[in-house]
Short mmCIF file of N, CA and C in Angstrom, two decimals:
data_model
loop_
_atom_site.label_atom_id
_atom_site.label_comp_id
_atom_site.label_asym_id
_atom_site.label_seq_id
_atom_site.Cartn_x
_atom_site.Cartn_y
_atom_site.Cartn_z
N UNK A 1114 -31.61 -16.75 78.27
CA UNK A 1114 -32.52 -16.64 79.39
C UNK A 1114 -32.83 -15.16 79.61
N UNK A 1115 -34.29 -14.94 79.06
CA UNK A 1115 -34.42 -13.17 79.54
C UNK A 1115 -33.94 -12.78 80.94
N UNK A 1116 -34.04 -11.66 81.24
CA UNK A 1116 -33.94 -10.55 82.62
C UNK A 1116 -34.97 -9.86 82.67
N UNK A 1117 -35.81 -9.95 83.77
CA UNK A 1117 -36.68 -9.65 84.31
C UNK A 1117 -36.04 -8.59 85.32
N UNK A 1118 -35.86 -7.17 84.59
CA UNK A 1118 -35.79 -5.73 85.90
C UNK A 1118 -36.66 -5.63 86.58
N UNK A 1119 -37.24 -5.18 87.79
CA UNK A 1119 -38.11 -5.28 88.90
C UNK A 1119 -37.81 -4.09 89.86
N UNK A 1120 -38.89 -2.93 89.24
CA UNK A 1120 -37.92 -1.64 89.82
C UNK A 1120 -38.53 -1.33 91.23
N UNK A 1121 -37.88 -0.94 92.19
CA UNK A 1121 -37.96 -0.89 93.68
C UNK A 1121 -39.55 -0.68 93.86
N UNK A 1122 -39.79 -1.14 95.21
CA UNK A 1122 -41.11 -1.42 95.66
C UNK A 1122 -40.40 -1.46 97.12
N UNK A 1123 -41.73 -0.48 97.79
CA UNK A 1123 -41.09 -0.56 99.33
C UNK A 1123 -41.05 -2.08 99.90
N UNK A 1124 -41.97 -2.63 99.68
CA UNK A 1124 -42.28 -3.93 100.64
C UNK A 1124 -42.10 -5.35 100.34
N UNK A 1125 -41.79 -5.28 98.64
CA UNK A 1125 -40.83 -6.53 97.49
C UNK A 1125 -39.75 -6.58 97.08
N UNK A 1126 -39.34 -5.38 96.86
CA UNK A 1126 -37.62 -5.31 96.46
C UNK A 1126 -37.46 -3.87 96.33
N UNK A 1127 -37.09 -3.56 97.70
CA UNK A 1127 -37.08 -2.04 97.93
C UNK A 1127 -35.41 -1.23 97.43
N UNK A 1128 -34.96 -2.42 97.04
CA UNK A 1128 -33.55 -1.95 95.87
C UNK A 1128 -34.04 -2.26 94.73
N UNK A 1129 -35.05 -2.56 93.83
CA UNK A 1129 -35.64 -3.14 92.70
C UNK A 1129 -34.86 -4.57 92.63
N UNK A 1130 -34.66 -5.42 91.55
CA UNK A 1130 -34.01 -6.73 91.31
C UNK A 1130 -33.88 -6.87 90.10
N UNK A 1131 -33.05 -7.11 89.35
CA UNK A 1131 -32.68 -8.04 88.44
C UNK A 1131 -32.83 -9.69 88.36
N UNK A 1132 -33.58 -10.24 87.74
CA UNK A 1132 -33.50 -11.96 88.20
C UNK A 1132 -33.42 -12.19 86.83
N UNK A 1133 -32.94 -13.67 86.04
CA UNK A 1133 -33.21 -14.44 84.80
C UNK A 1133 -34.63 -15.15 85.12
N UNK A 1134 -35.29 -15.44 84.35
CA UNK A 1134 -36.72 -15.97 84.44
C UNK A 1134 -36.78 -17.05 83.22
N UNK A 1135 -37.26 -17.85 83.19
CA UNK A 1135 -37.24 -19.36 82.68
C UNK A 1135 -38.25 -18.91 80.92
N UNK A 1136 -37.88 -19.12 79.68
CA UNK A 1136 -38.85 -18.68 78.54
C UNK A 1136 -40.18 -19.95 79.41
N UNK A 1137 -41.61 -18.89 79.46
CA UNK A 1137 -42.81 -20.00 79.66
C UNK A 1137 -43.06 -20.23 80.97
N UNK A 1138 -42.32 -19.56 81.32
CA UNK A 1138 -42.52 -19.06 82.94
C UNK A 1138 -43.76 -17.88 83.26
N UNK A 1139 -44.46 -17.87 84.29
CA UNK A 1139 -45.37 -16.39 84.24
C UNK A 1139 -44.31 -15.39 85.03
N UNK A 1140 -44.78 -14.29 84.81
CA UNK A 1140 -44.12 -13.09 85.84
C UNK A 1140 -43.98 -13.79 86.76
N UNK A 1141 -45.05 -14.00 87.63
CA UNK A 1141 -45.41 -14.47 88.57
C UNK A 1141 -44.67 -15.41 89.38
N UNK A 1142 -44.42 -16.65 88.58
CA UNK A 1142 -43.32 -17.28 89.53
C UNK A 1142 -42.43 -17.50 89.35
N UNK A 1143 -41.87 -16.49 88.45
CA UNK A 1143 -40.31 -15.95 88.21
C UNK A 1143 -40.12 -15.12 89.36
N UNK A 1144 -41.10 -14.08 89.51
CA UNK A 1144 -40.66 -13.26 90.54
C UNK A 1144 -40.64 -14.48 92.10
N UNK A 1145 -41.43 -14.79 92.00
CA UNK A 1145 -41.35 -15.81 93.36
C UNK A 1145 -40.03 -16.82 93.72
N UNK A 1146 -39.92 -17.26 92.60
CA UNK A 1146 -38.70 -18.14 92.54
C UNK A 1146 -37.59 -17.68 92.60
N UNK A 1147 -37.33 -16.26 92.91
CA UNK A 1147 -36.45 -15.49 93.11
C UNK A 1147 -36.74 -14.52 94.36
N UNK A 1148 -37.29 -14.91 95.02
CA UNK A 1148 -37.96 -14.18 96.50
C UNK A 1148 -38.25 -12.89 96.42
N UNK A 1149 -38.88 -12.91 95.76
CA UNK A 1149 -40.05 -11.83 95.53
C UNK A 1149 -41.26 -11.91 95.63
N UNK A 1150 -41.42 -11.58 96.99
CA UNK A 1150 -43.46 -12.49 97.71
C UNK A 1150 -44.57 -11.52 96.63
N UNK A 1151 -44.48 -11.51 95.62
CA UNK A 1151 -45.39 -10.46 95.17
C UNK A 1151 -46.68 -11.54 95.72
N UNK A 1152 -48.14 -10.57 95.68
CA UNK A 1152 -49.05 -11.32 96.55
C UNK A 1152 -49.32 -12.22 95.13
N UNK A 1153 -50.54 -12.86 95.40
CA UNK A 1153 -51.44 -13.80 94.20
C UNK A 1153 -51.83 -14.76 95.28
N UNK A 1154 -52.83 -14.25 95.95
CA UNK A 1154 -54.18 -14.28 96.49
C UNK A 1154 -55.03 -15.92 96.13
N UNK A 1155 -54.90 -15.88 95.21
CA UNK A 1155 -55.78 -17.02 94.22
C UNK A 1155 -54.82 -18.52 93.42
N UNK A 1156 -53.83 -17.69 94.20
CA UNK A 1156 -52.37 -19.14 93.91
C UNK A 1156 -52.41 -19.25 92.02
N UNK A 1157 -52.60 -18.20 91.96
CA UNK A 1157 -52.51 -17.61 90.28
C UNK A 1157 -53.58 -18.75 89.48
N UNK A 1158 -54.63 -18.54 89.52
CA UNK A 1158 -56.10 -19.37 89.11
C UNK A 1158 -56.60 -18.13 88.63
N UNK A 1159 -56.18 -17.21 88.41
CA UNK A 1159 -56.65 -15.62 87.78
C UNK A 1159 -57.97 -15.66 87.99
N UNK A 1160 -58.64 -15.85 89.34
CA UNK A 1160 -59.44 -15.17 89.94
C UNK A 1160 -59.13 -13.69 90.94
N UNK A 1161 -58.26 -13.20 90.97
CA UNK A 1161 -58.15 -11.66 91.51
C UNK A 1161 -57.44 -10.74 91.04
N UNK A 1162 -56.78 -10.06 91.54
CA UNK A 1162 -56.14 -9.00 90.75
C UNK A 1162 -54.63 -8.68 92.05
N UNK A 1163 -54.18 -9.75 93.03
CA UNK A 1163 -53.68 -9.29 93.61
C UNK A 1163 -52.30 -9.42 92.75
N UNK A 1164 -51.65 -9.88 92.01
CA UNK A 1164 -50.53 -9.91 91.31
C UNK A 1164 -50.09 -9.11 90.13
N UNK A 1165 -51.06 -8.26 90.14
CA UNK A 1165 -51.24 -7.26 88.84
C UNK A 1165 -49.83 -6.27 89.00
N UNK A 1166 -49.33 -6.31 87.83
CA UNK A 1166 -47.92 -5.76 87.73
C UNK A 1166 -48.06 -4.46 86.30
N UNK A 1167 -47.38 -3.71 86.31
CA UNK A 1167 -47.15 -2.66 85.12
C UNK A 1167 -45.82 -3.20 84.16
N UNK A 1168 -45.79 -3.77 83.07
CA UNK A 1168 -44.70 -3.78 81.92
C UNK A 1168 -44.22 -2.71 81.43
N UNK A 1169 -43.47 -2.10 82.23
CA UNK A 1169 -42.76 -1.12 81.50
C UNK A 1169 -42.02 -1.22 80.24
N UNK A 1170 -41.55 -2.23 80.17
CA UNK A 1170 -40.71 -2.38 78.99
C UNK A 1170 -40.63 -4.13 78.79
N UNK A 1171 -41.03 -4.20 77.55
CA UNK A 1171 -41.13 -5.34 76.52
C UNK A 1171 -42.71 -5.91 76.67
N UNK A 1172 -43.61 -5.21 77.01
CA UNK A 1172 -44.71 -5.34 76.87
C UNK A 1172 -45.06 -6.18 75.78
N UNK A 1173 -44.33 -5.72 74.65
CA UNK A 1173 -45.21 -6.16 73.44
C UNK A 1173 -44.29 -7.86 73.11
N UNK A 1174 -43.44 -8.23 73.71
CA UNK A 1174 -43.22 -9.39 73.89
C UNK A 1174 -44.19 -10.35 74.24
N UNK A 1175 -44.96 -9.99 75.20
CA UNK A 1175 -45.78 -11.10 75.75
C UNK A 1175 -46.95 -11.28 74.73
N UNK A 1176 -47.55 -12.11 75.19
CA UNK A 1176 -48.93 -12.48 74.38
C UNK A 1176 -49.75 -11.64 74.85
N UNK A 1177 -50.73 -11.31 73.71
CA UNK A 1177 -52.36 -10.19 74.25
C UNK A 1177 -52.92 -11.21 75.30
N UNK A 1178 -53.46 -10.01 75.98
CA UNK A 1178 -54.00 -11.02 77.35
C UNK A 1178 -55.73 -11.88 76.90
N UNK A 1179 -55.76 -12.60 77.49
CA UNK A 1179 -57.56 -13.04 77.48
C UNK A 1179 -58.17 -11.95 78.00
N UNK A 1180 -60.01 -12.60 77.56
CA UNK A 1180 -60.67 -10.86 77.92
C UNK A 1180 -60.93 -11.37 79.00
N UNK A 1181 -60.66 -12.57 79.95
CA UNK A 1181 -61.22 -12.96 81.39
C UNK A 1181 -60.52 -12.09 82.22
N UNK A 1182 -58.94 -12.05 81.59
CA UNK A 1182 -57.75 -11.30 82.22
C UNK A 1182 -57.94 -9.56 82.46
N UNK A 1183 -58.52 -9.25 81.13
CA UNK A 1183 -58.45 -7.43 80.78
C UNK A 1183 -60.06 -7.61 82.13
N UNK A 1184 -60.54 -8.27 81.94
CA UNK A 1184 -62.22 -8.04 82.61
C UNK A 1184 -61.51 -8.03 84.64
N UNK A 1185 -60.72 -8.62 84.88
CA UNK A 1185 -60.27 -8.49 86.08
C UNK A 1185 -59.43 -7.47 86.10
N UNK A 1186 -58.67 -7.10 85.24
CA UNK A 1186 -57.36 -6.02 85.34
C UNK A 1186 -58.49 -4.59 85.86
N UNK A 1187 -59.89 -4.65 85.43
CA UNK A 1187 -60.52 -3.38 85.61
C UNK A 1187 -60.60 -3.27 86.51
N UNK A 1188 -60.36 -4.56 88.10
CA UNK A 1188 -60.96 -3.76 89.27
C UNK A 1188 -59.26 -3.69 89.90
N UNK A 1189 -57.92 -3.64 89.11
CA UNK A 1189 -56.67 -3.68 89.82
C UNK A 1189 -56.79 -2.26 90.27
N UNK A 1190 -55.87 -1.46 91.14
CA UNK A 1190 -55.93 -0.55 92.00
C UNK A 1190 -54.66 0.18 90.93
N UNK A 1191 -54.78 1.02 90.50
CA UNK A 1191 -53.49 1.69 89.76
C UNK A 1191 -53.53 1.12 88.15
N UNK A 1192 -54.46 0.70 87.58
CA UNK A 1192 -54.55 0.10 86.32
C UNK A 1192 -53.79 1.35 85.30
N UNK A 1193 -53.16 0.26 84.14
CA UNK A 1193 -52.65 1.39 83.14
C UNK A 1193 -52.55 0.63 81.98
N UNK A 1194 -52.67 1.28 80.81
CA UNK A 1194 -52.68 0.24 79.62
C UNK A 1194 -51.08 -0.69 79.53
N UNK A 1195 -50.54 -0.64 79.95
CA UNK A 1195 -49.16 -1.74 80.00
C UNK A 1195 -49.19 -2.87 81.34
N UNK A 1196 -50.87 -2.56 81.80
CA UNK A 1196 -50.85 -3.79 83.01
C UNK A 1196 -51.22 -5.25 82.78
N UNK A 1197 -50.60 -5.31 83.37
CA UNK A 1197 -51.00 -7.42 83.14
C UNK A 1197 -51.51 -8.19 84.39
N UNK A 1198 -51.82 -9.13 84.63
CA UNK A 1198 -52.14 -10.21 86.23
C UNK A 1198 -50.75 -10.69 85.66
N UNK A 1199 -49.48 -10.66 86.92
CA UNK A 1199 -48.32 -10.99 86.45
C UNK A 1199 -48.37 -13.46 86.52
N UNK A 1200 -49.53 -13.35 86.74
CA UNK A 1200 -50.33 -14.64 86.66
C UNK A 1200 -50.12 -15.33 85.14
N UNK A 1201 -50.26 -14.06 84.91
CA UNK A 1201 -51.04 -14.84 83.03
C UNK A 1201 -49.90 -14.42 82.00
N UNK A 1202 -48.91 -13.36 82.46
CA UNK A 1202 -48.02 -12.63 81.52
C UNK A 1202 -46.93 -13.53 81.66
N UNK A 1203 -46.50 -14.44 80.10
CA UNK A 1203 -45.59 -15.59 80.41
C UNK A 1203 -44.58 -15.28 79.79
N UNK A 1204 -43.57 -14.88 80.05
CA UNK A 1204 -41.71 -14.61 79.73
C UNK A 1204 -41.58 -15.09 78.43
N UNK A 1205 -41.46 -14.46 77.13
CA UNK A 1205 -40.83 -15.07 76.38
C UNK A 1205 -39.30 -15.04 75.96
N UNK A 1206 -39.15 -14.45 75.11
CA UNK A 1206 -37.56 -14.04 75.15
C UNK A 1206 -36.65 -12.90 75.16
N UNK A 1207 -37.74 -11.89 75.56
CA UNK A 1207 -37.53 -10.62 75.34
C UNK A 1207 -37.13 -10.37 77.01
N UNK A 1208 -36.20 -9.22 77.24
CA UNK A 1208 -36.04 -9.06 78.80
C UNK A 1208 -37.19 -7.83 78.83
N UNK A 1209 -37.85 -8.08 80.28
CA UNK A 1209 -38.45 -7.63 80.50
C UNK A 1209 -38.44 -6.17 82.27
N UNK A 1210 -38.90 -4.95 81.72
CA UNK A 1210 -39.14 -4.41 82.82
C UNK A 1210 -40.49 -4.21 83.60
N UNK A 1211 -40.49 -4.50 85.24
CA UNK A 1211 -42.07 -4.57 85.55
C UNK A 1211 -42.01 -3.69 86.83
N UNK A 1212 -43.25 -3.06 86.61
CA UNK A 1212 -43.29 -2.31 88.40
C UNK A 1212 -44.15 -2.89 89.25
N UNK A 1213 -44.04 -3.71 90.17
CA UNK A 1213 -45.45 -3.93 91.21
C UNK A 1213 -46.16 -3.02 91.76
N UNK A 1214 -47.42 -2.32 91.78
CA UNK A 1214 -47.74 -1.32 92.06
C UNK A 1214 -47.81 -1.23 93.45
N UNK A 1215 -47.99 -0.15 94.15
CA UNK A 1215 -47.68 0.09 95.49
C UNK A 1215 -48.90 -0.60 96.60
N UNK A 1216 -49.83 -0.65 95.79
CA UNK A 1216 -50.93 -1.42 96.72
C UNK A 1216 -52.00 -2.31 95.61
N UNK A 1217 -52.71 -3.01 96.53
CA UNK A 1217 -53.03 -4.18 95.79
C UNK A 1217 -54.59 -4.04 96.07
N UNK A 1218 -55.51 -4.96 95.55
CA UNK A 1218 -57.22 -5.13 96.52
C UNK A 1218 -56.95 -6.41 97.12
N UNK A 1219 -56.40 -7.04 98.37
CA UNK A 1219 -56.42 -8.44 98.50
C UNK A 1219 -57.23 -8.27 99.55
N UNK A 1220 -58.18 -8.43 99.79
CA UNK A 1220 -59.59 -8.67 101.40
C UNK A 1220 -58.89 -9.37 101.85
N UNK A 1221 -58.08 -10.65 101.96
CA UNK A 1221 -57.92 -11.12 102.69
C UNK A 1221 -56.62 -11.14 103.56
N UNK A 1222 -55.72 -10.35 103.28
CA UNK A 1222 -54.76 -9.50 103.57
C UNK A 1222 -55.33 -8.59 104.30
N UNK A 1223 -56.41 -7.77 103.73
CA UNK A 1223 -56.89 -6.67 104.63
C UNK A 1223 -58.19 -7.21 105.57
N UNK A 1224 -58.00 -8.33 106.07
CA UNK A 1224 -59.49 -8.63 107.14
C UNK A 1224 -60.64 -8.32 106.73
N UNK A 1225 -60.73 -8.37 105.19
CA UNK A 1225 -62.02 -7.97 104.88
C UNK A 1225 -63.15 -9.14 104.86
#
């Protein structure tokens, strides 16, 4: 069962986390299933970019993303070539390290 590191974030895991994450699982609700509210806005239907995470390490584990995925990653807030929608990035067997970036675009979070 990989390990998913999860390095501190003031407002998700402001000690970072260690969790096991399921092979075929997304980031996404590995981190959740381990109480980690990361946002996803769109209940992970990869219409937004609020779950967009940085792979620090084992990037190249996961699968190349779709270009629907890279075409949304362009409007994430802090984009970097090791970013993913932690939506679409699915655990394989490699342990993985991820940073949630410090802010997100969610309008509807922000009363927009």
């Amino acid at each position: 069962m990989p390990i998913i590191k999860v390095l501190p974030h003031p407002e998700y895991a402001p000690q970072g986390a260690e969790i096991h994450a399921n092979t075929g699982d997304s980031i996404c609700e590995a981190l959740l299933d381990h109480d980690i509210p990361i946002e996803h806005a769109c209940e992970m239907s990869r219409a937004c970019t609020t779950c967009h995470c940085i792979v620090r390490e084992g990037y190249d584990s996961l699968e190349e993303p779709e270009e629907e995925e890279e075409d949304l990653l362009d409007r994430a807030w802090g984009l970097e070539p090791q970013s993913r929608l932690s939506c679409q990035a699915i655990v394989g067997k490699e342990d993985l390290t991820v940073e949630i970036p410090r802010y997100s675009i969610n309008h509807a979070r922000e009363n927009h």
